[in-house]
Amino acid sequence: MSDIQTLPLAKAINAGLRQAMLDDPKVLLMGEDIGPLGGVFRVTEGLQAEFGAKRVIDTPLAEAGIIGSAIGLAMRGYRPVCEIQFDGFIFPGFNQITTQLAKLTNRHEGQIQMPVVIRVPYGGHIGAVEHHQESPEALFAHTAGLRLVSPSTPNDAYWMIQEAIASNDPVMFFEPKGRYWPKGPVDFSASSAPLHSTRVVREGTEVTLLGHGAMLSVLLEAADIAADEGTSIEVIDLRSISPIDYGPILASVQKTGRLVVAQEAPGFVSVGSEIAATVTERAFYSLEAPVLRVTGFDTPFPPAKLETIYLPDADRVLEAVDRALAY
Amino acid sequence: MSYTEATIQLLNPEGSLVTSDASAEYLPYIDALSDEQLREFHRQMVVVRRFDEEAANLQKQGQMGLWVPSIGQEGAQVGSGFAARAQDHIFPAYREHAVARIRGVDVLDIVKLLRGTTHGGWNPAEHGNFHLYTLVIAAHTLHATGYAMGIALDGKSGTGNLDADEAVIVYFGDGATSQGDASESLVFAASFQTPQVFLLQNNHWAISVPVSTQSRTPLYLRPSGFGIPGVQIDGNDVLASYAVTRKNLDDARAGAGPRYIEALTYRIGAHTSSDDPTKYRKDSELDYWRQRDPIPRFEAFLRSRGEGDAFFEEVRVEAEDHAADIRRRTFEIQDPGTSLIFDHVYSEPHPLVVEQKAWLAAYESALDENGAQA
């Protein structure tokens, strides 16, 4: 029996959090302004009213304090879900995430687990001020002990947040805030894929486009335009940044021979760079062209009036498609 | 920064009990101790100091990469360590060897940590709820506060049953008080009224930087700005350390909120075996604190109560035997297998780590007996 509703991605996360809290009394939400306000993006709206202030905890304004105390709560047997208000504000908590949360299971040689989820609204497209539009996922993907995922659709958001909470390892849950409000179908009856799996979302034969989060809508737009011009594009939603599920990526590249990886983050030492290197190592003889990257520039995220220039759009993706096809 | 008028002392450096308005509140906790418990205070201080000396020697002989001495701080540690109840959770920094031993950790596990055969050493759940050492200064203060938040959420504090209600004690040093995490942990503890004692061992030096660089006011005053009561004790007085920690932990477990104790003590040795304190501190300061050593003071106290030579000789022999046992077992420590690199990075398999473990195994199996490519 399918039970499908149409929801914005933000509301789908809200529904997923609510379900996780109903399923497991050890699940706690903690963060800044997540109680009566429901978070600055209203993702936790209504949850404190339903579950009480002991399970939806408005914390002091201190990211290290949020992550560090979540670690202690996890040691006590809780499953804390921390909200970081904006991508660029995660850095006061960086030490707790990288030197502590990521390493505690290892330091205990497996005798404790760290089921902590860190929700991070990330990325551009909202015209916001400095520190509010960034994509810092590579900094965390480089850290052993963390898992990183990013949904691109409301359906994935609903299921992936629950799967992240069920994980016994720390999971960083990157929410594409530029896609919080467009609606999409959510099938409440069953998850469609494991948490750490990539997914082919559009089949094609000539070029593979790969991205995560808000990039997916850009890639699908580019594929539509290319189709009108007679080029067949395959589009893959990465979904999981650590670990990366290379199977569908390699299968696609073996079919198309061309891969363009797109991301909002700067390209230098990035997720796209890692994928380009790995695909080159593993599918070298299938490649008709070098793996190309379309990324944010290696600069600070610019003032908002320049964000449409900074962020990869369908035209920049298609420029890379043309270059790949020209080899 | 030394003793102030506010410093609570129950045993003066000559080993006599102090009767004052300040001590009156705490002396009943000492009266309640049995002779055997008092002897145990002495035993632990002496055995751990001898262990510390042995470990320093083992480090010099190449058996450890580093040693972290705790000599001089035994009074602060043994008193507070015995003040905790069995159900309490202890979050140490990395110099609390005496507390570790009191809570049931085999101190050889600390040797293993500093030898480089483990990043952890023991399972807190099986060793008196004594958590792992944390080397990133003050990071663990937040873990302690989070754990204490969990106790409160579980309703396991504040019921009025001192033998069941739980509390947390977190150890940190004067250097750690400058870290943001230490302040954030006070903020969270105050906001959520955690059942928790912050136990600052002010040993006066953060490696080479004196406490006056960390704070220009006595550190026990700092928590009052966070809404947490603070108290200063003579940390080289094991009885003050015991009684004041006992009372504050029991207040915290009863639901009165967090408490903060500054134990004034002194790092007689170097910061670690890599340090050279002759480059930055005066002999006169060391002499001042040697005269306030926690062990002779407590021995004088026990002798004044009638304890004879036989007991002190028995403890001396026990300390020698323990040190010899540690030495023998240090030489028997095996290096970890290479699988330790990979096995506990995640609690559920991660393809990258699984793949690299398999690669290393294949690579090693392909090497000849001289370690060269076959």
XYZ file of C-alpha atoms in Angstrom:
701
model
C 0.000 0.000 0.000
C 1.601 3.253 -0.980
C 0.842 6.348 1.025
C 2.039 9.302 -1.028
C 1.794 12.972 -0.086
C 3.251 16.031 -1.750
C 5.486 18.017 0.597
C 8.307 20.561 0.504
C 11.704 19.089 1.437
C 11.777 21.014 4.737
C 8.428 19.554 5.754
C 9.580 16.093 4.707
C 12.528 16.361 7.092
C 10.123 17.531 9.782
C 7.963 14.453 9.156
C 11.039 12.210 9.206
C 12.255 13.671 12.495
C 8.813 13.241 13.973
C 8.657 9.597 12.895
C 12.139 8.908 14.309
C 11.094 10.440 17.638
C 7.936 8.344 17.715
C 9.933 5.202 16.922
C 12.682 5.678 19.523
C 12.353 7.586 22.818
C 16.138 8.032 22.907
C 16.045 10.380 19.890
C 16.549 14.002 20.989
C 16.707 17.184 18.937
C 19.033 19.961 20.037
C 20.043 23.268 18.539
C 19.534 26.997 18.454
C 15.963 28.288 18.082
C 14.542 24.847 17.280
C 11.844 24.960 19.986
C 8.912 27.405 19.827
C 10.318 29.027 16.667
C 10.818 25.668 14.956
C 14.264 26.628 13.676
C 15.142 29.530 11.414
C 13.943 27.404 8.472
C 11.004 25.958 10.486
C 12.274 22.416 9.927
C 11.474 21.465 13.551
C 8.180 23.370 13.656
C 5.663 21.852 16.037
C 8.001 19.189 17.394
C 8.663 20.797 20.766
C 4.924 21.278 21.256
C 4.413 17.583 20.511
C 7.398 16.036 22.303
C 8.245 18.565 25.000
C 11.269 20.667 25.864
C 13.221 17.660 27.164
C 13.290 16.034 23.729
C 13.411 19.168 21.569
C 16.041 21.201 23.354
C 16.720 24.869 22.686
C 20.403 25.123 23.538
C 22.622 28.058 24.395
C 24.121 29.712 21.325
C 27.341 27.695 21.098
C 28.095 25.143 18.400
C 30.952 23.422 20.249
C 28.622 23.169 23.226
C 25.898 21.614 21.098
C 28.171 18.978 19.544
C 30.197 18.355 22.701
C 27.170 17.866 24.919
C 25.561 15.682 22.226
C 28.640 13.444 22.491
C 28.070 13.085 26.227
C 24.383 12.360 25.648
C 25.322 9.683 23.104
C 27.659 8.129 25.694
C 24.630 8.024 27.966
C 22.593 6.124 25.345
C 20.747 8.938 23.621
C 20.607 9.527 19.869
C 20.975 13.302 19.552
C 20.119 15.113 16.327
C 21.890 18.483 16.335
C 20.815 21.381 14.167
C 23.556 23.748 13.046
C 21.772 26.913 12.025
C 23.822 27.655 8.885
C 26.718 25.983 7.052
C 29.157 28.800 7.825
C 28.392 28.606 11.542
C 29.535 25.017 11.953
C 33.164 25.948 12.507
C 33.010 26.744 16.232
C 31.980 23.068 16.495
C 34.651 21.803 14.086
C 37.008 20.626 16.824
C 34.303 18.651 18.609
C 33.209 17.066 15.308
C 36.634 16.160 13.944
C 38.810 15.424 16.973
C 36.118 14.009 19.237
C 32.867 12.823 17.615
C 34.613 11.269 14.606
C 37.216 9.455 16.712
C 35.501 8.300 19.866
C 34.376 4.909 18.563
C 37.916 4.346 17.289
C 39.484 5.540 20.546
C 37.245 3.128 22.472
C 38.173 0.337 20.045
C 34.518 -0.224 19.236
C 33.305 -0.404 22.826
C 31.054 2.609 22.423
C 29.097 3.987 19.489
C 28.391 7.585 18.533
C 24.902 7.743 16.997
C 24.871 11.522 16.562
C 23.325 13.251 13.556
C 24.384 16.781 12.656
C 21.912 18.559 10.385
C 23.523 21.277 8.303
C 21.440 23.529 6.040
C 23.991 24.283 3.307
C 24.549 25.862 -0.057
C 23.481 28.971 -1.918
C 20.470 30.118 -3.929
C 18.844 32.051 -1.079
C 20.431 35.479 -1.461
C 21.723 35.498 2.085
C 24.584 37.331 3.802
C 28.130 36.049 4.338
C 28.547 32.635 6.062
C 24.966 31.638 5.138
C 25.449 30.053 1.682
C 28.497 27.817 1.915
C 29.172 24.164 1.063
C 31.785 22.880 3.527
C 31.170 19.152 3.035
C 34.686 18.330 1.761
C 36.191 19.451 5.070
C 34.188 16.748 6.812
C 34.432 14.097 4.095
C 38.198 14.212 4.691
C 37.674 13.139 8.306
C 37.616 9.406 8.985
C 34.835 8.314 11.291
C 32.115 10.549 9.860
C 29.403 9.623 7.379
C 28.004 12.341 5.102
C 24.775 12.347 3.139
C 22.716 14.936 1.288
C 19.190 14.413 -0.020
C 17.963 16.205 -3.114
C 14.262 15.352 -2.995
C 11.540 15.448 -0.341
C 11.168 11.666 -0.522
C 14.863 11.096 0.124
C 14.845 13.744 2.839
C 12.050 11.964 4.712
C 13.726 8.573 4.577
C 17.375 9.534 4.753
C 16.973 11.546 7.961
C 15.442 8.491 9.627
C 18.177 6.212 8.282
C 20.835 8.682 9.457
C 19.315 8.676 12.948
C 19.247 4.859 12.932
C 22.969 4.720 12.070
C 25.269 3.896 14.973
C 27.989 6.115 13.500
C 27.978 9.921 13.378
C 26.197 11.182 10.281
C 26.420 14.691 8.884
C 23.158 15.430 7.138
C 23.607 18.227 4.593
C 20.262 19.820 3.737
C 20.146 21.781 0.461
C 18.482 24.886 1.855
C 17.882 26.293 -1.624
C 15.573 23.304 -2.202
C 13.729 23.475 1.147
C 10.483 24.799 -0.324
C 9.806 23.199 -3.765
C 7.359 20.345 -3.293
C 7.685 16.743 -4.331
C 6.052 13.405 -3.632
C 6.898 11.545 -0.421
C 6.066 7.862 -0.265
C 5.499 7.125 3.414
C 5.150 3.387 2.837
C 8.736 2.403 2.125
C 12.256 3.721 1.596
C 13.368 3.451 -2.005
C 17.120 3.012 -1.456
C 19.717 2.378 1.259
C 21.218 5.485 2.900
C 24.648 5.173 1.336
C 23.675 4.576 -2.260
C 23.866 6.682 -5.405
C 20.928 6.652 -7.767
C 20.486 7.101 -11.486
C 17.657 9.613 -11.726
C 17.596 10.016 -15.530
C 18.914 7.563 -18.051
C 20.957 8.624 -21.040
C 23.766 7.407 -23.271
C 26.262 10.131 -24.169
C 27.360 11.989 -21.009
C 26.925 11.274 -17.282
C 26.206 14.210 -14.950
C 26.792 13.654 -11.224
C 26.000 15.884 -8.270
C 24.310 16.110 -4.891
C 21.800 18.274 -3.060
C 20.596 21.398 -4.820
C 22.834 20.562 -7.805
C 20.386 17.882 -8.936
C 17.732 20.299 -10.152
C 20.425 22.121 -12.170
C 21.662 18.852 -13.687
C 18.134 17.785 -14.645
C 17.495 21.186 -16.242
C 20.739 20.839 -18.199
C 19.725 17.343 -19.310
C 16.383 18.677 -20.584
C 18.094 21.403 -22.578
C 20.634 18.924 -23.968
C 17.827 16.568 -24.971
C 16.231 19.378 -26.968
C 19.572 19.771 -28.719
C 19.757 16.040 -29.390
C 22.226 14.993 -26.688
C 21.333 12.106 -24.382
C 22.385 12.761 -20.765
C 22.376 10.395 -17.793
C 21.971 12.075 -14.392
C 23.101 10.532 -11.102
C 22.212 11.751 -7.615
C 25.235 11.090 -5.385
C 23.094 11.095 -2.179
C 25.959 9.765 -0.030
C 29.218 11.736 0.117
C 30.944 9.365 2.567
C 31.033 6.575 1.751
C 30.571 7.019 -1.992
C 28.691 4.241 -3.737
C 30.816 3.920 -6.882
C 28.950 1.012 -8.468
C 26.266 2.998 -10.313
C 28.774 5.767 -11.184
C 31.234 3.340 -12.789
C 28.450 1.467 -14.579
C 27.203 4.735 -16.023
C 30.666 5.879 -17.112
C 31.270 2.518 -18.751
C 28.134 3.193 -20.765
C 28.575 6.889 -21.622
C 32.358 7.247 -21.524
C 32.022 10.818 -20.211
C 31.549 12.188 -16.696
C 30.907 15.741 -15.539
C 30.802 16.267 -11.772
C 29.059 19.384 -10.516
C 29.007 20.948 -7.059
C 28.475 24.312 -5.382
C 31.634 23.953 -3.289
C 35.000 25.188 -4.517
C 36.739 22.611 -6.711
C 40.177 22.469 -5.134
C 40.571 19.357 -2.907
C 36.852 18.700 -3.100
C 34.317 15.870 -3.374
C 34.295 16.337 -7.150
C 38.078 16.075 -7.262
C 37.978 12.834 -5.313
C 35.360 11.340 -7.615
C 37.279 12.445 -10.727
C 40.446 10.767 -9.449
C 38.710 7.537 -8.459
C 36.719 7.214 -11.682
C 39.893 7.829 -13.656
C 41.631 5.022 -11.712
C 38.800 2.558 -12.033
C 37.264 3.279 -15.439
C 40.233 4.627 -17.387
C 39.677 2.467 -20.438
C 36.004 3.400 -20.602
C 36.631 7.132 -20.648
C 36.345 9.031 -23.931
C 37.233 12.305 -22.223
C 38.772 13.473 -18.940
C 36.379 13.707 -16.020
C 35.403 17.375 -15.864
C 34.398 19.379 -12.816
C 31.934 22.254 -12.683
C 32.227 23.917 -9.281
C 32.055 27.088 -7.296
C 35.170 29.181 -7.746
C 38.138 28.826 -5.391
C 37.202 32.031 -3.644
C 35.056 32.938 -0.663
C 31.363 32.701 -1.473
C 30.677 36.130 -2.981
C 28.096 38.711 -1.882
C 24.634 37.475 -2.785
C 24.180 39.687 -5.850
C 26.953 37.642 -7.468
C 25.807 34.194 -6.378
C 24.203 33.290 -9.696
C 27.598 33.846 -11.330
C 29.437 31.833 -8.648
C 27.068 28.868 -8.486
C 27.151 26.385 -11.369
C 24.012 26.737 -13.501
C 22.686 24.712 -16.446
C 24.687 26.779 -18.941
C 27.996 26.122 -17.164
C 27.148 22.425 -16.897
C 26.310 22.311 -20.627
C 29.576 24.094 -21.458
C 31.383 21.230 -19.729
C 29.188 18.696 -21.543
C 30.204 20.260 -24.847
C 33.884 20.108 -23.859
C 33.546 16.447 -22.877
C 31.863 15.622 -26.173
C 34.566 17.461 -28.130
C 37.307 15.016 -27.095
C 48.925 32.211 43.048
C 48.785 30.350 46.324
C 46.492 29.820 49.252
C 44.034 32.623 49.980
C 41.818 33.377 52.935
C 39.099 31.477 51.117
C 41.165 28.295 50.742
C 39.529 25.443 52.604
C 42.033 23.344 54.486
C 41.210 20.524 56.887
C 44.755 19.316 57.414
C 47.575 21.824 57.724
C 51.031 21.116 56.239
C 52.162 19.846 59.638
C 49.439 17.195 59.578
C 47.099 18.637 62.203
C 43.361 19.038 61.710
C 42.272 22.641 61.214
C 39.316 23.816 63.202
C 37.760 26.929 61.750
C 34.384 28.222 60.696
C 35.178 27.071 57.173
C 36.283 23.582 58.146
C 33.395 22.957 60.536
C 31.058 22.166 57.652
C 33.374 19.512 56.266
C 34.959 17.841 59.304
C 31.915 15.573 59.832
C 32.732 13.946 56.482
C 36.170 13.076 57.890
C 34.731 11.857 61.187
C 32.589 9.425 59.194
C 35.638 7.758 57.616
C 36.896 4.517 59.110
C 40.547 3.962 59.985
C 40.748 1.556 57.073
C 39.454 4.207 54.661
C 42.032 6.687 55.941
C 44.784 4.108 55.514
C 43.549 3.546 51.973
C 44.010 7.243 51.163
C 47.661 6.931 52.138
C 48.116 3.618 50.350
C 46.815 4.978 47.040
C 48.896 8.155 47.203
C 52.099 6.235 47.889
C 51.505 3.436 45.380
C 50.608 5.867 42.588
C 53.595 8.103 43.276
C 55.916 5.112 43.099
C 54.185 3.992 39.897
C 54.709 7.456 38.488
C 58.442 7.313 39.234
C 58.681 3.877 37.643
C 56.816 5.013 34.547
C 59.136 8.000 34.151
C 62.099 5.624 34.285
C 60.506 3.293 31.770
C 60.021 6.251 29.436
C 63.684 7.216 29.757
C 64.570 3.659 28.854
C 62.564 3.902 25.651
C 59.553 1.903 26.778
C 57.170 4.811 26.170
C 57.164 7.702 23.737
C 56.090 10.056 26.481
C 55.254 10.095 30.174
C 52.839 12.453 31.889
C 53.753 12.711 35.583
C 51.214 13.439 38.285
C 53.641 13.756 41.191
C 52.476 16.361 43.693
C 48.820 16.084 42.752
C 48.046 12.852 44.609
C 46.143 14.639 47.392
C 43.766 16.379 44.996
C 43.225 13.179 43.050
C 42.960 10.562 45.772
C 40.596 12.623 47.933
C 38.252 13.498 45.091
C 38.570 10.023 43.604
C 37.331 8.407 46.803
C 34.606 11.046 47.131
C 32.876 9.776 44.007
C 30.298 7.066 44.526
C 30.254 3.813 42.570
C 27.459 4.989 40.263
C 29.231 8.231 39.344
C 30.947 8.925 36.040
C 34.466 10.335 35.953
C 35.740 12.354 32.981
C 39.498 12.801 33.411
C 41.891 15.039 31.500
C 45.088 12.997 31.097
C 47.015 13.201 34.350
C 44.548 11.548 36.738
C 46.460 8.318 37.246
C 45.443 8.052 40.904
C 41.753 8.436 40.126
C 42.091 5.841 37.377
C 43.545 3.328 39.816
C 40.893 4.045 42.446
C 38.160 3.411 39.871
C 39.625 0.055 38.872
C 41.766 0.858 35.837
C 44.948 -1.211 35.583
C 47.473 1.617 35.291
C 49.422 -0.523 32.831
C 46.683 0.588 30.411
C 47.965 4.156 30.820
C 51.442 2.874 29.991
C 50.001 1.285 26.834
C 48.428 4.584 25.818
C 51.728 6.429 26.142
C 53.689 3.578 24.618
C 51.566 3.832 21.492
C 49.743 0.528 21.396
C 46.278 2.100 21.796
C 44.485 5.457 21.574
C 42.174 4.454 24.419
C 43.163 1.801 26.880
C 40.135 0.679 28.846
C 36.373 0.325 28.596
C 34.820 2.906 30.935
C 31.755 0.713 31.490
C 33.965 -2.011 32.962
C 36.340 0.254 34.890
C 34.367 2.253 37.392
C 32.830 4.573 34.803
C 36.261 6.144 34.425
C 36.209 7.574 30.914
C 39.150 7.756 28.536
C 41.822 10.395 28.736
C 41.275 13.340 26.359
C 44.308 15.114 24.959
C 42.537 18.001 23.213
C 42.449 20.354 26.155
C 38.990 20.853 27.704
C 37.106 19.036 24.920
C 35.933 16.459 27.470
C 34.357 19.059 29.749
C 31.481 19.244 27.275
C 31.177 15.457 27.106
C 30.892 15.410 30.888
C 28.192 18.069 30.804
C 26.290 16.221 28.077
C 26.520 13.013 30.063
C 25.202 14.814 33.122
C 22.351 16.249 31.026
C 21.515 12.637 30.183
C 21.470 11.641 33.848
C 19.007 14.442 34.551
C 16.850 13.502 31.538
C 16.792 9.911 32.784
C 15.563 11.071 36.179
C 18.593 9.429 37.776
C 19.476 12.436 39.912
C 17.564 14.456 42.426
C 15.438 11.623 43.815
C 17.009 11.995 47.257
C 18.652 8.573 47.261
C 22.383 9.251 47.603
C 23.255 5.619 46.936
C 21.389 5.543 43.624
C 21.362 9.095 42.294
C 24.150 9.625 39.794
C 26.547 12.493 39.243
C 29.511 13.390 37.070
C 32.915 14.709 38.020
C 35.136 16.257 35.371
C 38.825 16.960 35.910
C 40.706 19.713 34.093
C 43.675 21.966 34.657
C 44.393 25.668 34.920
C 45.395 25.825 31.256
C 42.085 24.275 30.254
C 40.135 27.072 31.924
C 41.133 29.343 29.023
C 39.626 27.062 26.387
C 36.239 27.975 24.955
C 34.952 24.458 25.560
C 35.507 24.894 29.309
C 33.383 28.033 29.345
C 30.722 26.505 27.102
C 30.503 23.527 29.414
C 29.811 25.901 32.323
C 27.109 27.634 30.256
C 25.398 24.359 29.388
C 25.773 22.984 32.915
C 24.173 26.091 34.384
C 21.380 26.227 31.800
C 20.416 22.586 32.269
C 21.318 22.428 35.992
C 23.364 19.284 35.533
C 24.329 16.941 38.394
C 28.017 17.627 37.985
C 31.167 18.770 39.754
C 33.860 20.627 37.847
C 37.143 19.771 39.521
C 39.917 22.130 38.526
C 43.377 20.989 39.556
C 45.250 24.256 39.491
C 48.827 22.950 39.372
C 50.016 26.441 38.501
C 51.588 25.673 35.138
C 50.202 24.972 31.666
C 53.444 23.542 30.320
C 55.580 26.702 30.631
C 52.880 29.315 31.067
C 51.966 30.311 34.625
C 48.390 30.417 35.839
C 48.630 34.201 36.075
C 48.541 34.256 32.265
C 45.344 32.181 32.256
C 43.579 34.246 34.897
C 44.216 37.354 36.947
C 41.548 36.456 39.457
C 41.426 33.278 41.526
C 39.854 30.676 39.267
C 37.297 29.542 41.828
C 35.623 32.930 41.335
C 35.108 32.400 37.614
C 32.101 30.027 37.790
C 30.079 32.514 39.834
C 29.753 34.564 36.655
C 28.053 31.539 35.109
C 25.728 31.072 38.065
C 27.675 28.136 39.486
C 29.008 28.170 43.059
C 32.773 27.854 43.275
C 35.009 26.933 46.165
C 38.781 26.823 46.596
C 40.514 24.082 48.514
C 44.037 23.138 49.462
C 44.425 20.410 46.892
C 47.426 18.970 48.679
C 45.205 18.207 51.641
C 43.661 14.863 50.800
C 41.029 15.287 53.502
C 39.818 18.624 52.141
C 39.804 17.140 48.667
C 37.691 14.225 49.894
C 35.234 16.125 52.068
C 34.619 19.109 49.807
C 34.233 16.922 46.723
C 31.968 14.525 48.609
C 29.681 17.329 49.743
C 29.583 19.059 46.378
C 28.984 15.825 44.445
C 26.176 14.902 46.814
C 24.651 18.364 46.455
C 24.849 18.025 42.671
C 23.355 14.518 42.676
C 20.570 15.762 44.925
C 19.506 18.190 42.214
C 21.111 21.398 43.499
C 22.839 21.998 40.164
C 26.489 22.026 39.121
C 29.377 22.826 41.459
C 32.957 23.952 40.891
C 36.017 23.179 42.999
C 39.427 24.730 42.475
C 42.033 22.468 44.066
C 45.271 24.370 44.571
C 48.108 21.975 43.965
C 51.425 21.901 42.193
C 52.996 19.986 39.353
C 56.218 18.924 41.069
C 57.509 17.268 37.906
C 57.646 18.355 34.301
C 54.525 18.759 32.142
C 55.641 15.621 30.324
C 58.896 13.797 29.809
C 59.539 16.144 26.855
C 59.391 19.261 29.019
C 62.209 21.096 30.851
C 60.793 23.131 33.714
C 64.229 24.461 34.694
C 63.860 26.837 31.742
C 60.863 28.646 33.156
C 60.381 28.191 36.880
C 62.295 28.989 40.028
C 63.690 26.471 42.504
C 62.255 28.569 45.325
C 58.754 27.952 44.032
C 59.386 24.238 43.840
C 60.744 24.263 47.391
C 57.670 26.102 48.616
C 55.418 23.396 47.239
C 57.629 20.488 48.265
C 57.052 21.646 51.832
C 53.330 21.254 51.142
C 53.588 17.757 49.690
C 50.347 15.840 50.272
C 51.965 12.573 51.371
C 54.204 13.477 54.379
C 51.420 15.679 55.698
C 48.943 12.832 55.665
C 51.487 10.393 57.105
C 51.999 12.796 60.015
C 48.243 12.871 60.506
C 47.971 9.083 60.556
C 50.890 8.779 62.980
C 49.243 11.325 65.253
C 46.259 8.962 65.330
C 48.450 6.089 66.392
C 49.367 4.449 63.093
C 52.749 2.713 63.504
C 55.784 1.922 61.401
C 54.460 -1.477 60.379
C 51.696 0.024 58.261
C 53.940 2.506 56.486
C 56.474 -0.226 55.774
C 53.710 -2.451 54.421
C 52.607 0.319 52.039
C 56.189 0.995 50.960
C 56.649 -2.665 50.077
C 53.323 -2.751 48.243
C 54.373 0.273 46.195
C 57.698 -1.363 45.323
C 55.966 -4.587 44.337
C 53.441 -2.731 42.225
C 56.179 -0.777 40.437
C 58.124 -3.974 39.783
C 54.990 -5.616 38.437
C 54.368 -2.678 36.089
C 57.984 -2.833 34.903
C 57.747 -6.565 34.226
C 54.445 -6.289 32.409
C 55.571 -3.270 30.373
C 58.233 -5.437 28.776
C 55.546 -7.977 27.902
C 53.241 -5.546 26.060
C 52.697 -6.728 22.521
C 52.458 -4.389 19.563
C 48.945 -4.227 18.131
C 48.170 -5.983 14.862
C 47.721 -3.871 11.760
C 43.991 -4.540 11.812
C 43.756 -2.011 14.665
C 44.280 0.710 12.049
C 40.997 -0.217 10.390
C 38.755 -2.169 12.724
C 36.954 0.498 14.743
C 36.918 3.581 12.525
C 33.196 2.998 12.053
C 30.883 0.714 13.959
C 29.300 -0.418 10.705
C 31.437 -1.301 7.649
C 32.638 1.604 5.514
C 33.648 0.488 1.989
C 36.773 2.650 1.786
C 38.160 1.319 5.055
C 37.196 -2.281 4.241
C 38.924 -1.975 0.885
C 42.116 -0.494 2.329
C 42.320 -3.140 5.041
C 42.076 -5.857 2.387
C 44.653 -4.058 0.245
C 47.143 -3.872 3.121
C 46.664 -7.550 3.927
C 47.323 -8.501 0.304
C 50.297 -6.146 0.106
C 51.853 -7.547 3.267
C 51.273 -11.143 2.230
C 53.098 -10.440 -1.015
C 56.235 -9.258 0.781
C 59.048 -11.716 1.372
C 60.426 -12.481 4.809
C 62.780 -9.480 4.620
C 59.883 -7.109 3.958
C 60.816 -6.531 0.321
C 58.583 -6.841 -2.712
C 58.619 -10.532 -3.590
